[in-house]
Amino acid sequence: MPRIAGVDIPEKKKILYSLQYIHGVGAKVAADILERTQISPDRRAGDLNDQELSSIATTIDENYEVEGALRRKVQQDIQRLKDTKSYRGERHRKGLPARGQRTRTNARTRKGRKKTVAGKKGIKG
């Protein structure tokens, strides 16, 4: 398997799609990388020679933040929000959605498994 930016990319897929296995590289960035290195997006990742792979790796290293550095930057950004006690930081700290989504229903991905509150329906006022 070819290895770019510390990630094994699938060799049987087209290089345009194989590059997207790198954290921080989506469709647009992958197309931009291939355009800069002048490699056809239709070629298979396994068919590229060492020089082409190294040119892709060099382009990624020089122009894009990917993998560990990107994950670290995102974590630092979230930590900065928490430290400044901003609204978004407080939402991150509490484990709730930070972008205005409703939480009365849904939001299970952020809130975790449902915690049943006993006797909530039976209260008469």
PDB file of C-alpha atoms in Angstrom:
ATOM      1  CA  MET A   1       0.000   0.000   0.000  1.00  0.00           C
ATOM      2  CA  PRO A   2       1.306   3.476  -0.812  1.00  0.00           C
ATOM      3  CA  ARG A   3       1.894   5.669   2.238  1.00  0.00           C
ATOM      4  CA  ILE A   4       1.332   9.442   2.108  1.00  0.00           C
ATOM      5  CA  ALA A   5       1.427  11.818   5.114  1.00  0.00           C
ATOM      6  CA  GLY A   6       1.703   8.837   7.471  1.00  0.00           C
ATOM      7  CA  VAL A   7      -1.466   7.189   6.130  1.00  0.00           C
ATOM      8  CA  ASP A   8      -1.799   4.004   4.101  1.00  0.00           C
ATOM      9  CA  ILE A   9      -4.007   4.827   1.132  1.00  0.00           C
ATOM     10  CA  PRO A  10      -5.869   2.162  -0.875  1.00  0.00           C
ATOM     11  CA  GLU A  11      -3.902   1.217  -3.994  1.00  0.00           C
ATOM     12  CA  LYS A  12      -6.770  -0.153  -6.077  1.00  0.00           C
ATOM     13  CA  LYS A  13      -8.814   3.057  -6.014  1.00  0.00           C
ATOM     14  CA  LYS A  14      -8.246   6.097  -8.175  1.00  0.00           C
ATOM     15  CA  ILE A  15      -5.755   8.502  -6.601  1.00  0.00           C
ATOM     16  CA  LEU A  16      -8.439  11.222  -6.356  1.00  0.00           C
ATOM     17  CA  TYR A  17     -10.412   9.037  -3.933  1.00  0.00           C
ATOM     18  CA  SER A  18      -7.405   7.448  -2.222  1.00  0.00           C
ATOM     19  CA  LEU A  19      -6.126  10.856  -1.101  1.00  0.00           C
ATOM     20  CA  GLN A  20      -9.410  11.465   0.692  1.00  0.00           C
ATOM     21  CA  TYR A  21      -8.457   8.773   3.238  1.00  0.00           C
ATOM     22  CA  ILE A  22      -6.076  11.366   4.720  1.00  0.00           C
ATOM     23  CA  HIS A  23      -7.698  13.369   7.542  1.00  0.00           C
ATOM     24  CA  GLY A  24      -8.121  16.935   6.297  1.00  0.00           C
ATOM     25  CA  VAL A  25      -8.175  16.085   2.585  1.00  0.00           C
ATOM     26  CA  GLY A  26     -11.580  16.187   0.919  1.00  0.00           C
ATOM     27  CA  ALA A  27     -12.643  16.101  -2.704  1.00  0.00           C
ATOM     28  CA  LYS A  28     -11.663  19.711  -3.475  1.00  0.00           C
ATOM     29  CA  VAL A  29      -8.262  19.541  -1.762  1.00  0.00           C
ATOM     30  CA  ALA A  30      -7.478  16.172  -3.413  1.00  0.00           C
ATOM     31  CA  ALA A  31      -8.298  17.650  -6.832  1.00  0.00           C
ATOM     32  CA  ASP A  32      -6.126  20.707  -6.076  1.00  0.00           C
ATOM     33  CA  ILE A  33      -3.176  18.500  -5.035  1.00  0.00           C
ATOM     34  CA  LEU A  34      -3.410  16.449  -8.243  1.00  0.00           C
ATOM     35  CA  GLU A  35      -3.673  19.614 -10.328  1.00  0.00           C
ATOM     36  CA  ARG A  36      -0.550  21.072  -8.692  1.00  0.00           C
ATOM     37  CA  THR A  37       1.430  17.867  -9.178  1.00  0.00           C
ATOM     38  CA  GLN A  38       0.008  17.382 -12.712  1.00  0.00           C
ATOM     39  CA  ILE A  39      -1.110  13.817 -12.054  1.00  0.00           C
ATOM     40  CA  SER A  40      -4.285  12.514 -13.696  1.00  0.00           C
ATOM     41  CA  PRO A  41      -7.109  11.929 -11.186  1.00  0.00           C
ATOM     42  CA  ASP A  42      -8.083   8.782 -13.132  1.00  0.00           C
ATOM     43  CA  ARG A  43      -4.844   6.902 -12.361  1.00  0.00           C
ATOM     44  CA  ARG A  44      -4.856   4.205  -9.705  1.00  0.00           C
ATOM     45  CA  ALA A  45      -2.869   4.847  -6.524  1.00  0.00           C
ATOM     46  CA  GLY A  46      -0.961   1.587  -6.958  1.00  0.00           C
ATOM     47  CA  ASP A  47       0.203   2.601 -10.440  1.00  0.00           C
ATOM     48  CA  LEU A  48       2.040   5.743  -9.267  1.00  0.00           C
ATOM     49  CA  ASN A  49       5.826   5.625  -9.104  1.00  0.00           C
ATOM     50  CA  ASP A  50       7.909   6.771  -6.117  1.00  0.00           C
ATOM     51  CA  GLN A  51       8.645  10.172  -7.625  1.00  0.00           C
ATOM     52  CA  GLU A  52       4.920  10.944  -8.112  1.00  0.00           C
ATOM     53  CA  LEU A  53       4.096   9.788  -4.580  1.00  0.00           C
ATOM     54  CA  SER A  54       6.867  11.944  -3.135  1.00  0.00           C
ATOM     55  CA  SER A  55       5.676  14.979  -5.118  1.00  0.00           C
ATOM     56  CA  ILE A  56       2.164  14.480  -3.705  1.00  0.00           C
ATOM     57  CA  ALA A  57       3.587  14.119  -0.181  1.00  0.00           C
ATOM     58  CA  THR A  58       5.707  17.258  -0.603  1.00  0.00           C
ATOM     59  CA  THR A  59       2.719  19.257  -1.873  1.00  0.00           C
ATOM     60  CA  ILE A  60       0.617  18.152   1.100  1.00  0.00           C
ATOM     61  CA  ASP A  61       3.374  18.940   3.620  1.00  0.00           C
ATOM     62  CA  GLU A  62       4.048  22.398   2.191  1.00  0.00           C
ATOM     63  CA  ASN A  63       0.489  23.610   1.619  1.00  0.00           C
ATOM     64  CA  TYR A  64      -1.982  21.781   3.861  1.00  0.00           C
ATOM     65  CA  GLU A  65      -2.488  20.976   7.515  1.00  0.00           C
ATOM     66  CA  VAL A  66      -3.453  17.300   7.758  1.00  0.00           C
ATOM     67  CA  GLU A  67      -3.650  14.363  10.175  1.00  0.00           C
ATOM     68  CA  GLY A  68      -2.060  14.945  13.617  1.00  0.00           C
ATOM     69  CA  ALA A  69      -1.364  18.651  13.164  1.00  0.00           C
ATOM     70  CA  LEU A  70      -4.958  19.314  12.080  1.00  0.00           C
ATOM     71  CA  ARG A  71      -6.434  17.258  14.928  1.00  0.00           C
ATOM     72  CA  ARG A  72      -4.171  19.115  17.398  1.00  0.00           C
ATOM     73  CA  LYS A  73      -5.226  22.510  15.969  1.00  0.00           C
ATOM     74  CA  VAL A  74      -8.943  21.644  16.262  1.00  0.00           C
ATOM     75  CA  GLN A  75      -8.465  20.479  19.869  1.00  0.00           C
ATOM     76  CA  GLN A  76      -6.577  23.703  20.699  1.00  0.00           C
ATOM     77  CA  ASP A  77      -9.382  25.773  19.150  1.00  0.00           C
ATOM     78  CA  ILE A  78     -11.988  23.947  21.255  1.00  0.00           C
ATOM     79  CA  GLN A  79      -9.831  24.334  24.374  1.00  0.00           C
ATOM     80  CA  ARG A  80      -9.497  28.091  23.686  1.00  0.00           C
ATOM     81  CA  LEU A  81     -13.301  28.359  23.511  1.00  0.00           C
ATOM     82  CA  LYS A  82     -13.597  26.497  26.824  1.00  0.00           C
ATOM     83  CA  ASP A  83     -10.933  28.650  28.510  1.00  0.00           C
ATOM     84  CA  THR A  84     -12.578  31.922  27.443  1.00  0.00           C
ATOM     85  CA  LYS A  85     -15.910  30.568  28.739  1.00  0.00           C
ATOM     86  CA  SER A  86     -17.641  31.483  25.497  1.00  0.00           C
ATOM     87  CA  TYR A  87     -21.123  30.136  24.766  1.00  0.00           C
ATOM     88  CA  ARG A  88     -19.727  27.598  22.295  1.00  0.00           C
ATOM     89  CA  GLY A  89     -17.047  26.594  24.798  1.00  0.00           C
ATOM     90  CA  GLU A  90     -19.664  25.947  27.467  1.00  0.00           C
ATOM     91  CA  ARG A  91     -21.658  23.795  25.012  1.00  0.00           C
ATOM     92  CA  HIS A  92     -18.509  21.752  24.277  1.00  0.00           C
ATOM     93  CA  ARG A  93     -17.808  21.409  28.003  1.00  0.00           C
ATOM     94  CA  LYS A  94     -21.354  20.172  28.703  1.00  0.00           C
ATOM     95  CA  GLY A  95     -21.316  17.824  25.706  1.00  0.00           C
ATOM     96  CA  LEU A  96     -24.215  19.530  23.930  1.00  0.00           C
ATOM     97  CA  PRO A  97     -24.526  20.700  20.307  1.00  0.00           C
ATOM     98  CA  ALA A  98     -22.587  23.938  19.757  1.00  0.00           C
ATOM     99  CA  ARG A  99     -24.229  25.180  16.556  1.00  0.00           C
ATOM    100  CA  GLY A 100     -27.788  25.992  17.515  1.00  0.00           C
ATOM    101  CA  GLN A 101     -29.442  22.624  16.958  1.00  0.00           C
ATOM    102  CA  ARG A 102     -32.492  21.695  19.030  1.00  0.00           C
ATOM    103  CA  THR A 103     -31.949  19.465  22.063  1.00  0.00           C
ATOM    104  CA  ARG A 104     -35.487  18.795  23.272  1.00  0.00           C
ATOM    105  CA  THR A 105     -35.554  15.895  20.843  1.00  0.00           C
ATOM    106  CA  ASN A 106     -32.642  14.519  18.827  1.00  0.00           C
ATOM    107  CA  ALA A 107     -29.044  15.505  19.728  1.00  0.00           C
ATOM    108  CA  ARG A 108     -28.389  11.905  20.849  1.00  0.00           C
ATOM    109  CA  THR A 109     -24.960  11.853  19.224  1.00  0.00           C
ATOM    110  CA  ARG A 110     -23.732  14.649  21.502  1.00  0.00           C
ATOM    111  CA  LYS A 111     -25.781  13.845  24.617  1.00  0.00           C
ATOM    112  CA  GLY A 112     -25.174  10.082  24.678  1.00  0.00           C
ATOM    113  CA  ARG A 113     -27.629   7.356  25.565  1.00  0.00           C
ATOM    114  CA  LYS A 114     -31.062   8.337  26.856  1.00  0.00           C
ATOM    115  CA  LYS A 115     -31.260   8.744  30.648  1.00  0.00           C
ATOM    116  CA  THR A 116     -34.807   7.985  31.768  1.00  0.00           C
ATOM    117  CA  VAL A 117     -36.157  10.268  34.503  1.00  0.00           C
ATOM    118  CA  ALA A 118     -38.515   8.345  36.784  1.00  0.00           C
ATOM    119  CA  GLY A 119     -42.050   9.649  37.359  1.00  0.00           C
ATOM    120  CA  LYS A 120     -41.894  12.555  34.947  1.00  0.00           C
ATOM    121  CA  LYS A 121     -45.233  11.846  33.163  1.00  0.00           C
ATOM    122  CA  GLY A 122     -47.247  11.002  36.265  1.00  0.00           C
ATOM    123  CA  ILE A 123     -46.898  14.365  38.053  1.00  0.00           C
ATOM    124  CA  LYS A 124     -50.222  16.214  38.421  1.00  0.00           C
ATOM    125  CA  GLY A 125     -50.141  19.914  39.112  1.00  0.00           C
TER     126      GLY A 125
END
